Short mmCIF file of C-alpha atoms and ligand atoms in Angstrom, two decimals:
data_model
loop_
_atom_site.label_atom_id
_atom_site.label_comp_id
_atom_site.label_asym_id
_atom_site.label_seq_id
_atom_site.Cartn_x
_atom_site.Cartn_y
_atom_site.Cartn_z
CA MET A 1 66.09 -4.22 -68.68
CA ALA A 2 66.36 -3.09 -65.09
CA GLU A 3 65.49 -5.59 -62.18
CA ALA A 4 61.95 -6.79 -61.80
CA LEU A 5 59.93 -5.18 -59.07
CA ARG A 6 59.02 -7.43 -56.43
CA VAL A 7 55.56 -7.08 -55.33
CA GLY A 8 54.15 -8.65 -51.85
CA VAL A 9 50.33 -8.78 -51.72
CA ALA A 10 48.45 -8.86 -48.54
CA GLY A 11 44.69 -9.75 -48.70
CA LEU A 12 43.40 -12.31 -51.63
CA GLY A 13 39.96 -11.27 -51.66
CA THR A 14 38.07 -10.25 -54.92
CA VAL A 15 40.79 -7.35 -55.48
CA GLY A 16 43.77 -9.32 -54.70
CA ALA A 17 42.74 -12.06 -57.00
CA ALA A 18 41.79 -9.71 -59.71
CA LEU A 19 45.15 -7.98 -59.08
CA ILE A 20 47.06 -10.98 -59.55
CA ALA A 21 45.23 -12.29 -62.69
CA GLN A 22 45.65 -9.09 -64.43
CA ILE A 23 49.57 -8.65 -63.75
CA ALA A 24 49.92 -12.16 -65.13
CA ARG A 25 47.91 -11.33 -68.38
CA GLN A 26 49.60 -7.91 -68.80
CA HIS A 27 52.99 -9.15 -67.64
CA ASP A 28 54.97 -8.09 -70.81
CA ALA A 29 53.20 -5.18 -71.55
CA LEU A 30 53.81 -3.85 -68.07
CA ALA A 31 57.38 -4.51 -68.57
CA ALA A 32 57.31 -2.62 -71.76
CA ARG A 33 55.80 0.30 -70.05
CA CYS A 34 57.48 0.61 -67.05
CA GLY A 35 61.15 -0.33 -68.15
CA ARG A 36 61.13 -3.45 -65.66
CA ALA A 37 59.14 -6.49 -65.07
CA ILE A 38 56.34 -6.63 -62.08
CA ASP A 39 56.49 -9.82 -60.41
CA VAL A 40 54.16 -10.89 -57.78
CA VAL A 41 56.43 -12.70 -55.63
CA ALA A 42 54.62 -13.28 -52.26
CA VAL A 43 51.37 -13.17 -51.00
CA SER A 44 49.60 -13.34 -47.30
CA ALA A 45 45.81 -14.42 -46.56
CA ARG A 46 43.87 -15.88 -43.97
CA SER A 47 43.22 -19.41 -45.79
CA LYS A 48 45.94 -20.95 -47.82
CA GLY A 49 44.07 -23.78 -49.35
CA LYS A 50 41.20 -21.77 -51.00
CA ASP A 51 40.53 -21.70 -54.80
CA ARG A 52 40.89 -18.29 -55.88
CA GLY A 53 41.11 -18.97 -59.73
CA ILE A 54 44.70 -17.71 -59.93
CA ASP A 55 48.08 -19.61 -59.94
CA LEU A 56 50.05 -19.28 -56.66
CA LYS A 57 52.61 -22.21 -57.17
CA ARG A 58 55.71 -20.16 -57.68
CA THR A 59 54.47 -17.33 -54.87
CA LYS A 60 55.75 -17.66 -51.44
CA TRP A 61 53.06 -17.75 -48.65
CA PHE A 62 52.95 -15.60 -45.42
CA ALA A 63 50.79 -16.55 -42.49
CA ASP A 64 51.29 -13.08 -41.23
CA PRO A 65 51.10 -9.97 -43.40
CA VAL A 66 53.55 -8.12 -40.97
CA GLU A 67 56.14 -10.56 -41.94
CA LEU A 68 55.42 -10.35 -45.69
CA ALA A 69 55.70 -6.41 -45.12
CA ARG A 70 59.28 -6.79 -43.30
CA SER A 71 60.49 -9.72 -45.80
CA ALA A 72 63.48 -9.25 -47.97
CA ASP A 73 61.93 -10.79 -50.61
CA ILE A 74 59.77 -7.90 -51.71
CA ASP A 75 60.12 -4.16 -52.89
CA VAL A 76 56.69 -3.29 -52.69
CA LEU A 77 53.52 -4.00 -50.32
CA VAL A 78 50.02 -3.90 -51.64
CA GLU A 79 47.62 -3.76 -48.85
CA LEU A 80 44.39 -5.34 -49.68
CA ILE A 81 43.16 -6.48 -46.09
CA GLY A 82 41.08 -3.66 -45.42
CA GLY A 83 40.14 -1.87 -41.86
CA ALA A 84 41.45 1.38 -40.31
CA GLY A 85 43.39 -0.61 -37.81
CA GLY A 86 44.57 -4.29 -37.25
CA PRO A 87 46.74 -6.21 -39.40
CA ALA A 88 46.32 -3.58 -42.48
CA LYS A 89 47.84 -0.65 -40.50
CA ALA A 90 50.53 -2.94 -38.70
CA ALA A 91 51.55 -4.34 -42.37
CA VAL A 92 51.52 -0.81 -43.81
CA GLU A 93 53.43 0.40 -40.91
CA ALA A 94 55.98 -2.18 -41.00
CA ALA A 95 56.48 -1.93 -44.88
CA LEU A 96 57.10 1.80 -44.84
CA GLY A 97 59.38 1.35 -41.41
CA ALA A 98 61.35 -0.59 -43.57
CA GLY A 99 61.64 1.80 -46.36
CA LYS A 100 59.30 -0.33 -48.57
CA SER A 101 56.67 1.49 -50.82
CA VAL A 102 53.13 0.68 -50.24
CA VAL A 103 50.30 0.53 -52.23
CA THR A 104 46.78 0.46 -50.46
CA ALA A 105 43.03 0.47 -51.50
CA ASN A 106 42.35 1.07 -48.00
CA LYS A 107 40.04 4.28 -47.59
CA ALA A 108 39.39 3.63 -43.89
CA LEU A 109 42.83 3.29 -43.01
CA LEU A 110 43.86 6.40 -44.85
CA ALA A 111 40.81 8.77 -43.60
CA LYS A 112 41.92 7.77 -40.08
CA HIS A 113 45.64 7.75 -40.17
CA GLY A 114 46.43 9.03 -43.85
CA VAL A 115 48.96 11.86 -42.09
CA ALA A 116 50.40 10.07 -39.65
CA LEU A 117 51.52 7.18 -42.47
CA ALA A 118 52.24 9.93 -44.87
CA THR A 119 54.57 11.34 -42.57
CA LEU A 120 55.99 7.82 -41.99
CA ALA A 121 56.37 7.40 -45.96
CA GLU A 122 57.95 10.88 -46.36
CA LYS A 123 60.43 9.96 -43.54
CA HIS A 124 61.69 6.73 -45.08
CA LYS A 125 61.59 8.04 -48.55
CA ALA A 126 58.99 5.37 -49.44
CA ALA A 127 55.82 6.17 -51.83
CA LEU A 128 52.21 5.75 -50.50
CA ASN A 129 50.03 5.13 -52.99
CA TYR A 130 46.31 4.88 -52.87
CA GLU A 131 44.55 5.53 -56.04
CA ALA A 132 41.98 2.58 -55.52
CA ALA A 133 40.95 3.89 -52.35
CA VAL A 134 38.19 6.46 -53.93
CA GLY A 135 36.40 5.86 -57.24
CA ALA A 136 38.29 2.40 -57.70
CA ALA A 137 39.43 2.83 -61.28
CA ILE A 138 38.81 6.34 -61.80
CA PRO A 139 41.94 8.09 -61.66
CA VAL A 140 40.92 10.99 -59.44
CA ILE A 141 43.68 10.82 -56.86
CA LYS A 142 46.05 11.63 -59.72
CA THR A 143 43.94 13.90 -61.30
CA LEU A 144 43.80 16.34 -58.25
CA ARG A 145 47.41 15.68 -56.93
CA GLU A 146 49.18 15.69 -60.39
CA GLY A 147 46.94 16.85 -63.30
CA LEU A 148 45.37 19.78 -61.35
CA ALA A 149 48.30 20.65 -59.08
CA GLY A 150 48.54 24.13 -60.74
CA ASN A 151 45.00 24.71 -59.91
CA SER A 152 42.81 26.60 -57.18
CA ILE A 153 40.09 23.94 -56.47
CA GLU A 154 36.70 25.44 -55.43
CA ARG A 155 34.34 22.57 -55.09
CA ILE A 156 34.57 18.60 -55.56
CA TYR A 157 31.64 16.44 -55.44
CA GLY A 158 30.83 13.34 -56.42
CA ILE A 159 29.09 10.00 -56.25
CA LEU A 160 31.70 7.87 -54.11
CA ASN A 161 29.66 4.79 -53.20
CA GLY A 162 28.70 2.26 -55.90
CA THR A 163 26.41 0.75 -53.64
CA CYS A 164 24.06 3.68 -53.00
CA ASN A 165 23.95 4.36 -56.35
CA TYR A 166 23.21 0.82 -57.50
CA ILE A 167 20.20 0.97 -55.09
CA LEU A 168 18.70 4.46 -56.04
CA THR A 169 19.00 3.83 -59.65
CA ARG A 170 17.27 0.40 -59.47
CA MET A 171 14.71 1.97 -57.04
CA GLU A 172 13.85 4.55 -59.47
CA GLN A 173 14.18 2.90 -62.65
CA GLU A 174 12.45 -0.09 -61.73
CA LYS A 175 10.10 0.92 -58.73
CA LEU A 176 11.90 -1.84 -56.63
CA ALA A 177 11.98 -1.86 -52.65
CA PHE A 178 15.17 -0.49 -50.83
CA ALA A 179 15.98 -3.87 -49.39
CA ASP A 180 15.68 -6.08 -52.44
CA CYS A 181 18.11 -3.58 -54.23
CA LEU A 182 20.54 -3.74 -51.19
CA LYS A 183 20.69 -7.39 -51.25
CA GLU A 184 21.37 -7.31 -54.80
CA ALA A 185 24.17 -5.07 -54.40
CA GLN A 186 25.85 -7.36 -51.78
CA ARG A 187 25.46 -10.00 -54.25
CA LEU A 188 27.33 -8.47 -56.66
CA GLY A 189 30.13 -7.85 -54.16
CA TYR A 190 29.83 -3.83 -54.10
CA ALA A 191 28.74 -3.60 -50.44
CA GLU A 192 31.17 -3.31 -47.70
CA ALA A 193 31.15 -6.37 -45.45
CA ASP A 194 28.79 -4.41 -43.29
CA PRO A 195 26.58 -2.81 -45.64
CA THR A 196 25.16 -0.10 -43.18
CA PHE A 197 28.64 1.66 -43.86
CA ASP A 198 27.70 2.04 -47.44
CA ILE A 199 23.97 3.17 -47.13
CA GLU A 200 24.40 5.35 -44.03
CA GLY A 201 27.08 7.46 -45.88
CA HIS A 202 30.39 6.61 -44.11
CA ASP A 203 31.87 5.03 -47.06
CA THR A 204 31.19 8.27 -48.92
CA ALA A 205 32.62 10.33 -46.01
CA GLN A 206 35.83 8.48 -45.93
CA LYS A 207 36.56 8.78 -49.69
CA LEU A 208 35.52 12.49 -49.34
CA ALA A 209 37.78 13.11 -46.38
CA ILE A 210 40.78 11.87 -48.69
CA LEU A 211 39.94 13.80 -51.66
CA SER A 212 39.16 17.28 -49.64
CA SER A 213 42.62 16.94 -48.41
CA LEU A 214 44.00 16.44 -51.64
CA ALA A 215 42.13 19.77 -53.16
CA PHE A 216 42.47 21.92 -50.48
CA GLY A 217 45.80 20.98 -48.57
CA THR A 218 44.35 19.95 -45.56
CA LYS A 219 44.99 17.48 -43.12
CA VAL A 220 42.43 14.46 -43.67
CA ASP A 221 39.79 14.42 -40.80
CA GLU A 222 36.90 12.48 -41.69
CA ARG A 223 35.02 13.69 -38.44
CA ALA A 224 34.95 17.37 -39.84
CA ILE A 225 32.32 15.80 -42.26
CA TYR A 226 28.31 16.21 -41.94
CA VAL A 227 26.96 12.82 -42.81
CA GLU A 228 23.69 11.48 -43.51
CA GLY A 229 22.57 8.15 -45.73
CA ILE A 230 19.90 6.97 -48.16
CA SER A 231 17.92 4.65 -45.78
CA SER A 232 15.31 7.22 -45.58
CA ILE A 233 14.60 7.78 -49.12
CA ALA A 234 11.30 6.58 -50.16
CA SER A 235 9.84 6.04 -53.73
CA ALA A 236 7.79 8.95 -53.47
CA ASP A 237 10.94 11.24 -53.30
CA LEU A 238 12.28 9.33 -56.31
CA ILE A 239 8.76 10.15 -58.23
CA ALA A 240 8.64 13.50 -56.92
CA ALA A 241 12.51 14.31 -57.93
CA GLU A 242 11.88 13.19 -61.54
CA GLU A 243 8.48 15.31 -61.75
CA LEU A 244 10.57 18.16 -60.35
CA GLY A 245 13.51 17.93 -62.91
CA TYR A 246 15.93 16.46 -60.51
CA ARG A 247 17.43 12.95 -59.57
CA VAL A 248 18.21 12.08 -56.23
CA LYS A 249 21.97 10.93 -55.65
CA LEU A 250 24.23 10.18 -52.58
CA LEU A 251 26.63 13.22 -52.96
CA GLY A 252 29.94 13.69 -50.93
CA VAL A 253 30.58 17.46 -51.45
CA ALA A 254 33.48 19.63 -50.21
CA VAL A 255 33.66 23.15 -50.93
CA LYS A 256 35.39 26.27 -50.05
CA THR A 257 32.90 28.86 -48.12
CA PRO A 258 33.69 32.21 -46.39
CA GLN A 259 33.24 30.49 -43.18
CA GLY A 260 35.90 27.47 -43.90
CA ILE A 261 35.30 24.05 -45.82
CA GLU A 262 32.17 22.70 -45.90
CA GLN A 263 32.49 18.86 -46.13
CA ARG A 264 28.95 16.90 -46.20
CA VAL A 265 27.58 13.64 -47.44
CA HIS A 266 23.85 13.38 -47.64
CA PRO A 267 21.13 12.47 -50.44
CA THR A 268 21.19 15.48 -53.00
CA MET A 269 18.74 16.59 -55.67
CA VAL A 270 20.54 17.26 -58.72
CA ARG A 271 19.52 18.38 -62.07
CA LYS A 272 18.25 15.62 -64.47
CA ASP A 273 20.53 17.28 -66.90
CA SER A 274 23.64 17.43 -65.40
CA ALA A 275 26.52 15.43 -65.90
CA ILE A 276 26.38 13.73 -62.38
CA ALA A 277 22.65 13.06 -62.67
CA GLN A 278 23.56 10.72 -66.05
CA VAL A 279 25.63 8.47 -63.69
CA MET A 280 23.82 5.53 -63.01
CA GLY A 281 24.22 1.81 -61.54
CA VAL A 282 27.62 1.05 -59.64
CA THR A 283 29.60 3.81 -61.61
CA ASN A 284 31.08 6.37 -59.70
CA ALA A 285 31.66 10.10 -60.83
CA VAL A 286 33.71 13.09 -59.36
CA THR A 287 33.25 16.74 -60.53
CA ILE A 288 35.89 19.05 -59.76
CA ASP A 289 35.24 22.96 -60.15
CA ALA A 290 38.56 24.77 -60.35
CA GLU A 291 39.51 28.64 -60.53
CA GLY A 292 39.48 29.72 -64.35
CA ILE A 293 38.37 26.28 -65.93
CA ASN A 294 34.86 24.59 -66.96
CA PRO A 295 34.32 21.97 -64.13
CA ILE A 296 35.87 18.56 -64.77
CA THR A 297 33.76 15.31 -64.36
CA LEU A 298 35.50 12.00 -64.08
CA VAL A 299 33.32 8.91 -64.45
CA GLY A 300 34.13 5.42 -64.28
CA PRO A 301 33.49 1.98 -62.30
CA GLY A 302 33.76 2.66 -58.62
CA ALA A 303 33.77 -0.76 -57.09
CA GLY A 304 34.52 -4.18 -57.95
CA GLY A 305 37.48 -6.68 -58.36
CA ALA A 306 38.79 -5.84 -61.75
CA ALA A 307 37.74 -1.96 -61.33
CA THR A 308 39.91 -1.90 -58.03
CA ALA A 309 42.62 -3.83 -59.20
CA SER A 310 43.38 -1.41 -62.29
CA ALA A 311 44.06 1.45 -59.97
CA VAL A 312 46.38 -0.74 -57.64
CA LEU A 313 48.11 -1.48 -60.75
CA SER A 314 48.62 2.12 -61.90
CA ASP A 315 50.01 2.49 -58.56
CA ILE A 316 52.53 -0.18 -58.71
CA CYS A 317 53.50 0.96 -62.22
CA ASP A 318 54.30 4.45 -60.71
CA ILE A 319 56.81 2.87 -58.30
CA ALA A 320 58.20 0.73 -60.91
CA ARG A 321 58.98 3.68 -62.65
CA GLY A 322 60.66 5.51 -60.14
CA LEU A 323 57.78 8.04 -59.40
CA ARG A 324 57.42 9.14 -55.73
CA THR A 325 54.95 12.23 -55.21
CA ALA A 326 54.02 13.23 -51.52
CA PRO A 327 50.72 11.36 -50.82
CA PHE A 328 48.67 14.56 -50.34
CA GLY A 329 50.12 16.38 -52.91
CA ARG A 330 52.67 18.40 -50.40
CA PRO A 331 54.93 17.42 -47.63
CA THR A 332 52.66 16.55 -44.47
CA ALA A 333 53.98 19.64 -42.77
CA ARG A 334 52.54 21.96 -45.34
CA LEU A 335 49.11 20.43 -44.56
CA THR A 336 46.91 22.85 -42.80
CA GLY A 337 44.05 21.96 -39.83
CA VAL A 338 40.61 22.09 -41.48
CA ARG A 339 38.68 24.99 -40.65
CA LYS A 340 35.14 23.53 -40.70
CA ALA A 341 32.14 25.26 -42.15
CA PRO A 342 29.39 24.37 -39.71
CA MET A 343 26.42 22.74 -41.48
CA GLN A 344 23.79 25.30 -40.11
CA ARG A 345 25.22 27.80 -42.10
CA HIS A 346 24.85 25.83 -45.31
CA GLU A 347 22.94 27.59 -48.15
CA GLY A 348 21.26 26.02 -50.95
CA GLY A 349 17.74 24.93 -52.19
CA TYR A 350 15.94 22.45 -50.28
CA TYR A 351 13.10 19.71 -51.18
CA ILE A 352 10.80 19.34 -48.39
CA ARG A 353 7.88 16.72 -48.07
CA LEU A 354 5.34 16.75 -45.64
CA MET A 355 2.39 14.68 -44.84
CA ALA A 356 0.24 17.69 -43.99
CA ARG A 357 -3.31 17.42 -42.25
CA ASP A 358 -5.94 17.84 -44.37
CA ARG A 359 -7.94 21.00 -42.80
CA PRO A 360 -8.30 24.42 -43.13
CA GLY A 361 -5.35 26.81 -42.33
CA THR A 362 -2.46 23.93 -42.64
CA ALA A 363 -1.19 25.53 -45.43
CA ALA A 364 -1.42 29.02 -44.24
CA THR A 365 0.59 27.91 -41.01
CA ILE A 366 3.39 26.11 -42.86
CA ALA A 367 3.52 29.44 -45.36
CA THR A 368 3.65 31.45 -42.21
CA ARG A 369 6.77 29.34 -40.55
CA LEU A 370 8.31 29.22 -43.81
CA ALA A 371 8.21 33.29 -44.14
CA GLU A 372 9.11 33.88 -40.49
CA GLN A 373 12.46 32.30 -41.36
CA GLU A 374 12.50 34.30 -44.53
CA ILE A 375 12.21 31.15 -46.84
CA SER A 376 10.90 31.77 -50.26
CA LEU A 377 9.28 28.99 -52.18
CA GLU A 378 9.96 28.21 -55.80
CA SER A 379 7.33 25.55 -56.01
CA ILE A 380 4.51 23.85 -53.68
CA VAL A 381 2.24 20.79 -54.63
CA GLN A 382 0.12 18.94 -52.86
CA ARG A 383 -1.76 15.77 -53.87
CA HIS A 384 -4.72 14.51 -52.42
CA ALA A 385 -5.05 11.01 -51.31
CA LYS A 386 -7.47 9.15 -53.26
CA ASP A 387 -10.48 6.73 -51.75
CA ASP A 388 -11.37 3.45 -53.35
CA THR A 389 -13.60 5.06 -56.32
CA GLY A 390 -10.51 7.23 -56.84
CA ALA A 391 -12.29 10.35 -55.35
CA ALA A 392 -10.47 12.89 -53.25
CA LYS A 393 -10.35 11.59 -49.60
CA LYS A 394 -10.96 14.44 -47.40
CA GLY A 395 -9.58 14.73 -43.71
CA GLY A 396 -6.32 12.60 -43.53
CA ALA A 397 -2.76 13.26 -44.14
CA VAL A 398 -1.71 14.62 -47.66
CA PRO A 399 1.80 14.60 -48.91
CA VAL A 400 2.91 18.28 -49.75
CA ILE A 401 6.29 18.74 -51.61
CA LEU A 402 7.86 22.48 -51.17
CA VAL A 403 10.90 23.35 -52.79
CA THR A 404 12.76 26.53 -51.91
CA TYR A 405 14.97 28.99 -53.32
CA ALA A 406 18.48 29.41 -51.76
CA THR A 407 18.27 29.64 -47.95
CA SER A 408 20.16 28.37 -44.90
CA GLU A 409 20.16 25.28 -42.98
CA ASP A 410 19.53 26.87 -39.95
CA ALA A 411 16.48 28.70 -41.44
CA VAL A 412 14.92 25.43 -42.69
CA ARG A 413 15.55 23.31 -39.34
CA LYS A 414 13.97 26.24 -37.57
CA ALA A 415 10.81 26.42 -39.81
CA LEU A 416 10.26 22.85 -39.74
CA ALA A 417 10.63 22.73 -36.01
CA ALA A 418 7.92 25.30 -35.71
CA VAL A 419 5.64 23.56 -37.83
CA GLY A 420 6.01 20.28 -36.13
CA ARG A 421 5.10 22.21 -32.87
CA ASP A 422 2.04 23.75 -34.78
CA LYS A 423 0.88 19.93 -34.95
CA VAL A 424 -0.49 20.47 -38.72
CA ILE A 425 1.73 17.40 -40.13
CA SER A 426 2.20 14.06 -39.21
CA GLY A 427 5.61 11.89 -39.16
CA ARG A 428 8.90 13.69 -39.55
CA PRO A 429 9.09 15.80 -42.52
CA GLN A 430 11.67 14.55 -45.43
CA VAL A 431 14.57 16.93 -46.10
CA ILE A 432 16.71 16.66 -49.29
CA ARG A 433 19.23 19.45 -50.21
CA ILE A 434 19.43 20.79 -53.57
CA GLU A 435 23.06 20.83 -55.13
CA LYS A 436 23.66 23.67 -57.79
CA ASN A 437 25.29 21.85 -60.92
N1 HSE B 1 31.41 -0.41 -50.86
C1 HSE B 1 31.80 0.56 -51.84
C2 HSE B 1 31.03 1.05 -52.95
C3 HSE B 1 33.08 -0.35 -52.76
O1 HSE B 1 29.82 0.41 -52.71
O2 HSE B 1 31.30 2.08 -53.52
C4 HSE B 1 34.31 0.70 -53.14
O3 HSE B 1 34.82 1.29 -52.24
#
């Protein structure tokens, strides 16, 4: 059997510990599959004394991850430190610069420096593998890069953040408050160190930037993405969605349009009977629309130690087998710049929830403003506020829910700005885009 592949792991959080445990458990099976053993020979982390539930007695310890990356003791660096810069970037650069292959789960690093790192990997003929960076255990990187290498991709959309899907699921199913669900997601280890990163959509955006590059052969560019998070979603929206035949999911969507590539992250109404709407809890899913074939939906665990370690290990196996693919599916010189389709030109249906003043002329004013922008309504529902006796209460503000046929973002924004100026509503309207699926 060939010599063992010597792995150095930088970062021993939940993923690092799960990875080392999995390699120990699967040692013989991995050697049989890859034709050589995979041995974790060195590690680096902040605190040496911490009990992580893994045996590190025969593993060399490095206080500095960059030193680990350069060490002649290892063939492959596994970077699990996280963060777009700092020690994670320095260690990855040091390893690639020394001609060592790298496996990373670091979406922030790839979203920001993916092209530069892929160029460095190419120059030194090293692999740069990152299956765990998007959708954890779901093999979506390999699906796009290898499985669909022969297809033209039209659209890709997915639930890419376990924390948000967990929160939306519990809010919907158990009628819980947003803050309580978030706390629970943190306790279970799904959320990022700063959970605003999850709930404001930035985690999804980084993952979408990577998928979009693979799907469309463009340079990874997180700045080309329109981002809205889920913090404004209220129970009222989830209840209304249910009644209208939808569910609300935080989606990352990248789609080819005549204006360029539209990349957006926002809460989205998806039909309740669609594949993506069935995805609950921390589970992630990605649907790929490729020309000439029916859509493919991949579903699986998208966060957590074991799920992420599973993808990291599959990347290590590729290296052990001697496989090396261009990190973004083609040489970096062949990646094109993103021609960004402006969000104002986005076209689709819209759900709009307004608090309308309950007096004569309000509905007519709203209808006029929508008509001025040539927005056609699929449905309109007004609910009366009730007083203590259950009777309809007149004169206050009442929720009005509108669902439009396909229109443009620009038209919706203009119509709602005009309704605001007319002073027939109170507060800000809630707007949720509807994705065709
Ligand atoms: N915070 C991320 C999530 C972890 O909730 O999906 C995986 O990237």
